[in-house]
GROMACS .gro file of C-alpha atoms in nm:
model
  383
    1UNK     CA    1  -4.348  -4.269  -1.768
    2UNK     CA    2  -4.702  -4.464  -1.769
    3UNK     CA    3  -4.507  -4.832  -1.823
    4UNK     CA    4  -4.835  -4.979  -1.655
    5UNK     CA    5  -5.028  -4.816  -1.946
    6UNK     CA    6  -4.805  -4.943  -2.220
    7UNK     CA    7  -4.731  -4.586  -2.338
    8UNK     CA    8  -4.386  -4.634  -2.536
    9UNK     CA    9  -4.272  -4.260  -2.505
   10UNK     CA   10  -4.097  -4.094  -2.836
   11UNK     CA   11  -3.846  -3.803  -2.861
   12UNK     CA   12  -4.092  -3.609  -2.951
   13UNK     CA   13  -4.214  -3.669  -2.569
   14UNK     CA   14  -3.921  -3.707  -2.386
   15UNK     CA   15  -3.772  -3.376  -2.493
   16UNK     CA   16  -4.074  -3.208  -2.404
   17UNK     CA   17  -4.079  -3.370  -2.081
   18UNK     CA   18  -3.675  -3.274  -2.049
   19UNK     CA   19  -3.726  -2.902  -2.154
   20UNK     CA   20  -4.017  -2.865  -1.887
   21UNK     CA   21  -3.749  -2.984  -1.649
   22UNK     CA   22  -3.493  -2.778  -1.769
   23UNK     CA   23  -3.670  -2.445  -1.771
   24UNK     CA   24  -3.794  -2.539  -1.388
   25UNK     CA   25  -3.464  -2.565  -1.304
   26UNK     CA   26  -3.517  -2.961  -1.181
   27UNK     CA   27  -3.177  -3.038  -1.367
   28UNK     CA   28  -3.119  -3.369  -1.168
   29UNK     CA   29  -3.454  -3.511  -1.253
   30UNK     CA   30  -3.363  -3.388  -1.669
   31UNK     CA   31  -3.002  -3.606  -1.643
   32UNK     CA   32  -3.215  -3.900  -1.516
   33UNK     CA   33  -3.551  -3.885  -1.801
   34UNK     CA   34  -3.231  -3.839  -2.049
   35UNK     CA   35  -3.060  -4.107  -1.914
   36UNK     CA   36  -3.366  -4.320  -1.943
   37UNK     CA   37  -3.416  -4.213  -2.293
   38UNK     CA   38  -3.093  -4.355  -2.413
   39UNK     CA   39  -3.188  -4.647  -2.178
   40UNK     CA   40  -3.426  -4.744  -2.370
   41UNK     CA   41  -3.258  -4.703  -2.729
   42UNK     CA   42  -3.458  -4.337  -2.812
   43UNK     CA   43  -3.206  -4.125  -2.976
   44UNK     CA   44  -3.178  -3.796  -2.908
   45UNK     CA   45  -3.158  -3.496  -3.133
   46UNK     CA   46  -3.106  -3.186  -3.165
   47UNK     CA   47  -3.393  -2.986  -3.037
   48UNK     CA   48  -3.357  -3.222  -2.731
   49UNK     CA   49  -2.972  -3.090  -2.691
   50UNK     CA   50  -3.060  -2.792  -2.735
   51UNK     CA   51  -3.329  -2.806  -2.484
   52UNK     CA   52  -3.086  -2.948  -2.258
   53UNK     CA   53  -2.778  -2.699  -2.313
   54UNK     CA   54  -3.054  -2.387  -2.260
   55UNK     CA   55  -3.138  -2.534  -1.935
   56UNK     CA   56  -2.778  -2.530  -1.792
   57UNK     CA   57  -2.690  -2.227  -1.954
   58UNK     CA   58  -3.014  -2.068  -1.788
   59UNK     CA   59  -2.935  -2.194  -1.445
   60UNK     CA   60  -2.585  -2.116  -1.449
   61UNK     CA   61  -2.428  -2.446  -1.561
   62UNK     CA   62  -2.193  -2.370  -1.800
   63UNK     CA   63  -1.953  -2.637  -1.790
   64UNK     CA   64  -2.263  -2.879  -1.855
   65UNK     CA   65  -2.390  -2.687  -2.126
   66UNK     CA   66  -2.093  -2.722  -2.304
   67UNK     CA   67  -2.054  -3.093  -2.244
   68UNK     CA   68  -2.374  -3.150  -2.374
   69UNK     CA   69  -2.277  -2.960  -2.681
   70UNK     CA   70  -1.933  -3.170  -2.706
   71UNK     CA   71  -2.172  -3.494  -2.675
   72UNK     CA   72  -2.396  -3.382  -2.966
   73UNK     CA   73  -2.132  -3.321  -3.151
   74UNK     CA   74  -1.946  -3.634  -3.083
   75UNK     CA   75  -2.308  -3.839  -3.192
   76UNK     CA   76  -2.328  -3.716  -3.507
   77UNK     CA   77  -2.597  -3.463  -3.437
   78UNK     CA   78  -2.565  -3.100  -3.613
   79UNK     CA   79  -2.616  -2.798  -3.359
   80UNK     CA   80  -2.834  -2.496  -3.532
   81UNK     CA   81  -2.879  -2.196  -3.518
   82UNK     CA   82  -3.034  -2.224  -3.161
   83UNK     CA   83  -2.806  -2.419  -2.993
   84UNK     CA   84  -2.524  -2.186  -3.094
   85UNK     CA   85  -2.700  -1.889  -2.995
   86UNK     CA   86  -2.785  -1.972  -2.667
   87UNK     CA   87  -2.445  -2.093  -2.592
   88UNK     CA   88  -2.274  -1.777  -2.715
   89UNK     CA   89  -2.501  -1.545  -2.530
   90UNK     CA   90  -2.419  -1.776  -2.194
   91UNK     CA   91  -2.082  -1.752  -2.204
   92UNK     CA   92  -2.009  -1.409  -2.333
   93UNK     CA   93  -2.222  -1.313  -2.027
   94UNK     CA   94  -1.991  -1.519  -1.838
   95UNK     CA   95  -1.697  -1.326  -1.932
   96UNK     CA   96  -1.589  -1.636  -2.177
   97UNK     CA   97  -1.575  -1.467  -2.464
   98UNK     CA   98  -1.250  -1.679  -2.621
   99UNK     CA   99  -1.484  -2.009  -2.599
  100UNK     CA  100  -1.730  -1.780  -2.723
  101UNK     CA  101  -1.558  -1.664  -2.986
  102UNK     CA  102  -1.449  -2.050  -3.107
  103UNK     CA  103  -1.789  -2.184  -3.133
  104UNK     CA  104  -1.867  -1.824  -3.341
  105UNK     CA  105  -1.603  -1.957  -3.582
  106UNK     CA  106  -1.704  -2.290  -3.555
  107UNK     CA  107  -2.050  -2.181  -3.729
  108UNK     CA  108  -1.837  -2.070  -4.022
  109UNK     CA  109  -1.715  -2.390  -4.115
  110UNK     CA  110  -2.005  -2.603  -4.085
  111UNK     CA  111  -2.194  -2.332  -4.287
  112UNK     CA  112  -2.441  -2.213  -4.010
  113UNK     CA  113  -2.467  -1.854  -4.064
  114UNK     CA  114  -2.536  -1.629  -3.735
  115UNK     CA  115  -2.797  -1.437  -3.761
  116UNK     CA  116  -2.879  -1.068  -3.562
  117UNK     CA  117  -2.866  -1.255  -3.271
  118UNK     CA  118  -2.561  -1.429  -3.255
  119UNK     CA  119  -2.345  -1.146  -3.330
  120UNK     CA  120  -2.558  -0.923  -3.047
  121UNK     CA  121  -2.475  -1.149  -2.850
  122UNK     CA  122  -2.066  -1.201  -2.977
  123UNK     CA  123  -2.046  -0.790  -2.975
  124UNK     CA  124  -2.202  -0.804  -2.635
  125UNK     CA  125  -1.931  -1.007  -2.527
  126UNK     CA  126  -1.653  -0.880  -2.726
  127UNK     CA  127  -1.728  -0.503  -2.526
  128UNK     CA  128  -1.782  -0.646  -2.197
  129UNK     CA  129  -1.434  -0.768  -2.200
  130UNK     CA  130  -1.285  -0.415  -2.300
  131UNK     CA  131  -1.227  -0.531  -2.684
  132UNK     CA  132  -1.430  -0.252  -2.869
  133UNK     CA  133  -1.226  -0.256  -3.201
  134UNK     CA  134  -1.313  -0.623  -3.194
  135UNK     CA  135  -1.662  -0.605  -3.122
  136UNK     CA  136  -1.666  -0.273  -3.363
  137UNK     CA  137  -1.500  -0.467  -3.695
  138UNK     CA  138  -1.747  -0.767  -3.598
  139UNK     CA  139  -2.088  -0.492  -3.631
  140UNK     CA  140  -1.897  -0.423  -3.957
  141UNK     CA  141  -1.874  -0.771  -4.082
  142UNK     CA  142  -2.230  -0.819  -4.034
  143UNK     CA  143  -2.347  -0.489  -4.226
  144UNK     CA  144  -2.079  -0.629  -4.498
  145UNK     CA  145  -2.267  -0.976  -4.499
  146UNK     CA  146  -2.604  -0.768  -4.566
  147UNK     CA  147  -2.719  -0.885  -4.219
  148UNK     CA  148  -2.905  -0.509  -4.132
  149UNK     CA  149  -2.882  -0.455  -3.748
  150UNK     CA  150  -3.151  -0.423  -3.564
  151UNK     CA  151  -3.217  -0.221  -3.224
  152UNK     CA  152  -3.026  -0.468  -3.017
  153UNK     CA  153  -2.711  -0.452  -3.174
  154UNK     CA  154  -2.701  -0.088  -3.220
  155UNK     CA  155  -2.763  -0.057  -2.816
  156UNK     CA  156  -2.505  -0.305  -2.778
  157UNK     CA  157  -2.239  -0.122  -2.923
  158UNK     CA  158  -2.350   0.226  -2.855
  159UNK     CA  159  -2.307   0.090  -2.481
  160UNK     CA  160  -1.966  -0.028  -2.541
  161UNK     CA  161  -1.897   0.341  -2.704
  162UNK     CA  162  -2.042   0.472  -2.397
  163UNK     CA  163  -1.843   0.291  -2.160
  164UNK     CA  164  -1.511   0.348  -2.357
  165UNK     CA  165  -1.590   0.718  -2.358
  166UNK     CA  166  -1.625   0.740  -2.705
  167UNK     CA  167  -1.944   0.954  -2.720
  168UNK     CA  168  -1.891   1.126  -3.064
  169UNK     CA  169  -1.900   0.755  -3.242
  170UNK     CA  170  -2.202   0.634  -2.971
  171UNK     CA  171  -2.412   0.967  -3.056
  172UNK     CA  172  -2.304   0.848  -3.479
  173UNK     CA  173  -2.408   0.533  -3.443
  174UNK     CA  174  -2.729   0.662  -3.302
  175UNK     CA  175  -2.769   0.871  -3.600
  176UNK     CA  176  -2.716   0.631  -3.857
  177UNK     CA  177  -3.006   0.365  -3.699
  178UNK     CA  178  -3.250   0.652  -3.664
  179UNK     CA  179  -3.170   0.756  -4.052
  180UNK     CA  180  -3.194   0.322  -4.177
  181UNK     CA  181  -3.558   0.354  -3.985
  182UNK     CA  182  -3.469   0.206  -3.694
  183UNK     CA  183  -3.678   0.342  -3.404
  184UNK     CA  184  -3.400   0.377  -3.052
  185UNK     CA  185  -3.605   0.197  -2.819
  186UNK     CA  186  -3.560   0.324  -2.386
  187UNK     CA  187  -3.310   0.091  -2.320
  188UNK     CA  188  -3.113   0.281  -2.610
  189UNK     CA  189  -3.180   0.602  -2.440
  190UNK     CA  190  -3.080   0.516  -2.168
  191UNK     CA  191  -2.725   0.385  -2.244
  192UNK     CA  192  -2.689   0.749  -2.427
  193UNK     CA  193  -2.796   0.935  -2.102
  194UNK     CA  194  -2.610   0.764  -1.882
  195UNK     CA  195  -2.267   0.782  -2.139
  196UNK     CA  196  -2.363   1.190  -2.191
  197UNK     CA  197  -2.372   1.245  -1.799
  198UNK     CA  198  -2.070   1.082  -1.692
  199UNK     CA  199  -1.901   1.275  -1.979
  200UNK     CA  200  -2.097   1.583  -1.816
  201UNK     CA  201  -2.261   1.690  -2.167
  202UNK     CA  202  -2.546   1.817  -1.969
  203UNK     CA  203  -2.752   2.016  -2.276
  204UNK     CA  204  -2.683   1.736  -2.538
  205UNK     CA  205  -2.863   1.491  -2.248
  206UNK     CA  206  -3.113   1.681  -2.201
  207UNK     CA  207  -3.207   1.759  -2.580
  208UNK     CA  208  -3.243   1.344  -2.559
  209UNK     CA  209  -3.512   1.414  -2.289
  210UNK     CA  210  -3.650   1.597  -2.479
  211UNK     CA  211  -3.638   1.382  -2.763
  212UNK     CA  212  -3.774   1.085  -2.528
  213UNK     CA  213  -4.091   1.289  -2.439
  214UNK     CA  214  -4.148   1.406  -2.788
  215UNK     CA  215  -4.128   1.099  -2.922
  216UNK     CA  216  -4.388   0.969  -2.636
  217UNK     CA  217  -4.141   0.663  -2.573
  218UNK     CA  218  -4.200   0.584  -2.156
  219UNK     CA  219  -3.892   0.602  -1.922
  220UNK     CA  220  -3.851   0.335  -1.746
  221UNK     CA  221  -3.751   0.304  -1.381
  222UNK     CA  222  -3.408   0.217  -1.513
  223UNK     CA  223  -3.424   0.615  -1.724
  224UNK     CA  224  -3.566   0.775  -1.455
  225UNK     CA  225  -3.261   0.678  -1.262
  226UNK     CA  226  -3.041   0.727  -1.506
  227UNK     CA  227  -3.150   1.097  -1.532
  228UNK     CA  228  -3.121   1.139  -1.145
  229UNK     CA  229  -2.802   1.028  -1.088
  230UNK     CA  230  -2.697   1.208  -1.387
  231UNK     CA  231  -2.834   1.548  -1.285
  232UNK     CA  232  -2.740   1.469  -0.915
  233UNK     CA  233  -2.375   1.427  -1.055
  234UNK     CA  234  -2.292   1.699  -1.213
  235UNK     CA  235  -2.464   1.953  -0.977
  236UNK     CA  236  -2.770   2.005  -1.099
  237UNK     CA  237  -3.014   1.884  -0.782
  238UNK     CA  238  -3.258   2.109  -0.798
  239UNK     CA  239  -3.353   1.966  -1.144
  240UNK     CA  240  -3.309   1.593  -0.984
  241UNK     CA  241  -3.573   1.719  -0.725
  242UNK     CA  242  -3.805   1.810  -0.969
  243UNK     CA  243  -3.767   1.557  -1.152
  244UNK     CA  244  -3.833   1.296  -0.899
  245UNK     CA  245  -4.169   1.471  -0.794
  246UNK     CA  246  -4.312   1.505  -1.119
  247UNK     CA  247  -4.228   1.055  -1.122
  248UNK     CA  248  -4.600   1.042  -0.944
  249UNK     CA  249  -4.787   1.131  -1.255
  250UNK     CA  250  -4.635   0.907  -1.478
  251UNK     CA  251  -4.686   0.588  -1.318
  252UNK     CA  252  -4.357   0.505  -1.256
  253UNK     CA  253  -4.312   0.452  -0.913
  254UNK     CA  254  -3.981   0.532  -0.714
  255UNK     CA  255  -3.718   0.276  -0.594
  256UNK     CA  256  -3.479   0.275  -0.314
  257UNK     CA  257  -3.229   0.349  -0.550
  258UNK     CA  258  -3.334   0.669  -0.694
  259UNK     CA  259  -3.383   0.764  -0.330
  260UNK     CA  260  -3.023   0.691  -0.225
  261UNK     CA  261  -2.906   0.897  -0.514
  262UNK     CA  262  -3.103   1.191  -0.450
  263UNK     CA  263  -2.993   1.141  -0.064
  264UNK     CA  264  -2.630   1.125  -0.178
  265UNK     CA  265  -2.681   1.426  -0.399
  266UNK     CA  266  -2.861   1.640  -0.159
  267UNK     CA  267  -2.595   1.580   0.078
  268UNK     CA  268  -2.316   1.674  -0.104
  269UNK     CA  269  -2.480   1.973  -0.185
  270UNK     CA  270  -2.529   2.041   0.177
  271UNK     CA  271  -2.887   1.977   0.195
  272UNK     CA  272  -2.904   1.812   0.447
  273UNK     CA  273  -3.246   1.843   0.592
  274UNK     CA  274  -3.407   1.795   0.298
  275UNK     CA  275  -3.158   1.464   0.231
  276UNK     CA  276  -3.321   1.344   0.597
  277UNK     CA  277  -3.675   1.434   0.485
  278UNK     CA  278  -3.645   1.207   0.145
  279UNK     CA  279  -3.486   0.911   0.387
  280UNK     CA  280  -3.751   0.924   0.648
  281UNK     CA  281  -4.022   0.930   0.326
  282UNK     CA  282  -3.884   0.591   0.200
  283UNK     CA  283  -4.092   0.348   0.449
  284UNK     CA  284  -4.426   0.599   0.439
  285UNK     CA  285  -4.406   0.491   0.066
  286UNK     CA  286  -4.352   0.085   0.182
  287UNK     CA  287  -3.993   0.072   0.089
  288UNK     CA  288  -3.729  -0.071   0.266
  289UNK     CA  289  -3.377   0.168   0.295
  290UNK     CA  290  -3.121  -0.093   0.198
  291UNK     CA  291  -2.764  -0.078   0.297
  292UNK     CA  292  -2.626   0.172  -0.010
  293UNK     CA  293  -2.912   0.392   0.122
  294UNK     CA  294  -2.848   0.349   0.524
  295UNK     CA  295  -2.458   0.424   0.401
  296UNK     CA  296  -2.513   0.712   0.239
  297UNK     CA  297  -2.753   0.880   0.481
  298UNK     CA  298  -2.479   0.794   0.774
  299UNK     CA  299  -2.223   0.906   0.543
  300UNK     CA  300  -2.385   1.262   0.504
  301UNK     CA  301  -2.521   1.271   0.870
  302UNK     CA  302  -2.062   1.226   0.962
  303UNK     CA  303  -1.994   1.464   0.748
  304UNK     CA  304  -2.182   1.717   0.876
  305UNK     CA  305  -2.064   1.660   1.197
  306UNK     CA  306  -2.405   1.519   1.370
  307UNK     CA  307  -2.242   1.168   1.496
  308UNK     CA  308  -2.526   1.136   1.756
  309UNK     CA  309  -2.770   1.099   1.500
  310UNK     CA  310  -2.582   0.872   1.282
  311UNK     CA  311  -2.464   0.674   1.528
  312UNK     CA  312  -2.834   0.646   1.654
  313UNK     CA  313  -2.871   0.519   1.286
  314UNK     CA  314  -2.640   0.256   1.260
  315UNK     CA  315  -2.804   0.134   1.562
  316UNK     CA  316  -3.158   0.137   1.379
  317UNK     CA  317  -3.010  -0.005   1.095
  318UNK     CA  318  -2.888  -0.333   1.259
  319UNK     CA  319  -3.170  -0.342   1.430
  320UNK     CA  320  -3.392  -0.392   1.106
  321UNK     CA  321  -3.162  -0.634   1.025
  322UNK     CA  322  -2.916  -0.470   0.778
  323UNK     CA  323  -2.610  -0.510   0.794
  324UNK     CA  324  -2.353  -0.284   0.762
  325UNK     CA  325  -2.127  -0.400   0.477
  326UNK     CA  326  -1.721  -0.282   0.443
  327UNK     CA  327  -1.831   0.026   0.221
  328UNK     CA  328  -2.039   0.151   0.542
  329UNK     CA  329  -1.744   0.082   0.769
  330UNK     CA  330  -1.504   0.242   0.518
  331UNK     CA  331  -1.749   0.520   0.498
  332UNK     CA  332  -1.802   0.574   0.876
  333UNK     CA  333  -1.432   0.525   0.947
  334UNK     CA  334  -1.334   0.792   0.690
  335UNK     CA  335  -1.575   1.046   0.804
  336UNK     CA  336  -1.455   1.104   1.155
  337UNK     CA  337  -1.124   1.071   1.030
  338UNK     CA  338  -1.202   1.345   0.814
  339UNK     CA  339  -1.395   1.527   1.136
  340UNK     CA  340  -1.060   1.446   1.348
  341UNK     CA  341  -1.261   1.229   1.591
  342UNK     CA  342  -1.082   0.955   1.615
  343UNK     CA  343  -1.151   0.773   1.888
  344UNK     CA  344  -1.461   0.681   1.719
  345UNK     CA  345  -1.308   0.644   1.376
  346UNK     CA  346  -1.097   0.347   1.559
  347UNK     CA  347  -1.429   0.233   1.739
  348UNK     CA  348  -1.577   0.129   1.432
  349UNK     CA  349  -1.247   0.036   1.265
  350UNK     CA  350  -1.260  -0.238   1.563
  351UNK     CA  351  -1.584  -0.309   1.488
  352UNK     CA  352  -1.523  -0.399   1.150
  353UNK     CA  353  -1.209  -0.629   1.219
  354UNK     CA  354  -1.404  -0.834   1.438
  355UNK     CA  355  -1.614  -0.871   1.110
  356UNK     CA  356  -1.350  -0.946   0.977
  357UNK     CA  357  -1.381  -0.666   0.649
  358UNK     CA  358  -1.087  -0.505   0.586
  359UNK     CA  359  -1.099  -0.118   0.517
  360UNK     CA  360  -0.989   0.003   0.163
  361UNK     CA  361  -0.600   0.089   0.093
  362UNK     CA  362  -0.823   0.460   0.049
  363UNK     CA  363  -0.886   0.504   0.386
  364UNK     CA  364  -0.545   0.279   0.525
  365UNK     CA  365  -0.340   0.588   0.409
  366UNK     CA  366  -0.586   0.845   0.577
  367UNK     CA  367  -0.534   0.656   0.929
  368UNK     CA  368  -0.135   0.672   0.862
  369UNK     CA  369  -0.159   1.010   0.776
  370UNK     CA  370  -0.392   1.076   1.035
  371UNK     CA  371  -0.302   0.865   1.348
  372UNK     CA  372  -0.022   0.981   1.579
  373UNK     CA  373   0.230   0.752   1.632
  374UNK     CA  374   0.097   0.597   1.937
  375UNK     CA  375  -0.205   0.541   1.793
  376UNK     CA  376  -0.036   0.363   1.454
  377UNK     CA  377   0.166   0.164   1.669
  378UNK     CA  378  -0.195   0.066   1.846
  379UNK     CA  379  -0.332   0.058   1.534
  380UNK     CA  380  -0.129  -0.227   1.421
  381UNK     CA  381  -0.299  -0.476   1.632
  382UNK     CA  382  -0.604  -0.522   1.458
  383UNK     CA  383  -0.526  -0.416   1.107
   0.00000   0.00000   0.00000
């Protein structure tokens, strides 16, 4: 800290030294500055807390977020707005919504009033842990306080509709922003397509595609995927198809994931030449298959009945250095189960004891209902 220069530091500079730290993740070196800061009789305050507690929160520290919070607290110093915020959000996304929910209430009676973040952040929370009516009379107490949501915290909750299957109150909700003159953003469109295809409301989706184009708002990789899986789903792959190859004009390049999807789909549909055609397009566009899309290539390849070629996959796959994972060995093990070729069903069920995974109850009852009774008794030696 320039001592040989006889630069006395202030708060002012220590917290913006600290909050560099912080946000570079050098959390060690930020305990010692702050512990020289107290040293040396510099108190801290509350944008230097606050500083502090984002840093942890960022970087996954919880625990030390919250004793930092406790500390202010303890000295006298008044969190704000900020420092509640940025707490909440971190530990709703943590899945601690009851803490959460305390420090919320703890803003009540100190007379800090949340603002359209906070509570976007408490309803996040509130729906990620399965308590809708919660996060629902919580929206409500904020229109009530004449705090008017904004895009975020419509989303929010028309993504906890969504993934309560309560599509006639996500597609109101939608209604009612639209008609206060707010403008759905593609992240909101997105959490509607994706809640109107696994409810299989294929023409009310597709009147939002519409709507997206009309409305010139971009898809995203995220919609584009959303769309795919969605058509891919509930049948409709030639659409998927279509829609993949028309991706090139629009600047939005493809991912491995929309690929696996389309692979999945194609299979299922019993396309399987043109599934293999996609996969062997992935590296000519300098992608790398990853193990969801090596799984469900192999997966289509068993169930077809061409084991040569799959099994000549697996071996390619290892060699690139991916790893089958227990949903490939489930996978694998079910499908020639499912083809009655067993001995290789227990080939690879060996294969993946010795890595050590252990195969889904799923596919346990298959082998017992599958197996003879030599082969169960066998079988109980490495299960």
């Amino acid at each position: 800290m320039h001592r040989d220069l006889n630069v006395v530091p202030d708060v002012v500079v220590y917290t913006s030294l600290i909050d560099g730290l912080c946000n570079s993740g050098r959390l060690n070196e930020e305990k010692r500055l702050f512990g020289e800061m107290v040293s040396r009789g510099i108190s801290a305050n509350v944008t230097t807390y606050t500083c502090m507690i984002h840093g942890h929160c960022l970087h996954g520290q919880q625990e030390e977020a919250r004793r930092y919070f406790d500390e202010m607290i303890d000295r006298g110093i008044l969190p704000n707005i900020i420092t509640f915020s940025i707490l909440i959000d971190s530990l709703c996304k943590d899945g601690n919504t009851e803490d959460a929910l305390g420090l919320f209430k703890l803003m009540d009676k100190i007379n800090i009033k949340p603002d359209q973040i906070t509570y976007s952040s408490m309803i996040d929370g509130l729906c990620l842990a399965g308590r809708l009516q919660d996060a629902v009379k919580l929206f409500d107490s904020m229109v009530d306080k004449r705090l008017q949501p904004d895009v975020i915290s419509c989303s929010i909750l028309i993504d906890g509709y969504c993934r309560n299957r309560k599509l006639d109150e996500a597609l109101q909700l939608f209604k009612k922003m639209k008609q206060k003159g707010l403008q759905p953003c593609i992240v909101t469109y997105t959490i509607l397509l994706r809640g109107l295809y696994q409810d299989g409301r294929m023409k009310t989706a597709q009147r939002f595609v519409n709507e997206i184009q009309s409305f010139g708002v971009s898809p995203n990789e995220v919609t584009y995927g959303t769309i795919l899986d969605g058509l891919c789903k509930n049948g409709n792959f030639l659409e998927a198809i279509e829609l993949f190859e028309s991706m090139e004009g629009t600047g939005v390049l493809a991912d491995v994931e929309m690929y696996a999807v389309l692979i999945h789909g194609l299979c299922r549909a019993g396309k399987l030449e043109d599934a293999r055609k996609l996969f062997n397009e992935i590296p000519e566009k300098g992608l790398v298959p990853d193990v969801a899309t090596y799984t469900t290539m192999i997966a289509g390849l068993i169930h077809h009945r061409i084991s040569l070629e799959a099994n000549k996959l697996i071996i390619q796959m290892e060699e690139k250095g991916c790893l089958p994972n227990s949903i490939t060995y489930d996978t694998i093990v079910k499908g020639f189960l499912e083809g009655n070729e067993t001995e290789k069903a227990l080939l690879f069920l060996r294969k993946m004891r010795e890595r050590e995974f252990v195969p889904r109850d799923s596919v346990v009852s298959l082998l017992i209902n599958t197996l003879s009774a030599g082969e169960l008794k066998n079988l109980v030696l490495f299960l």
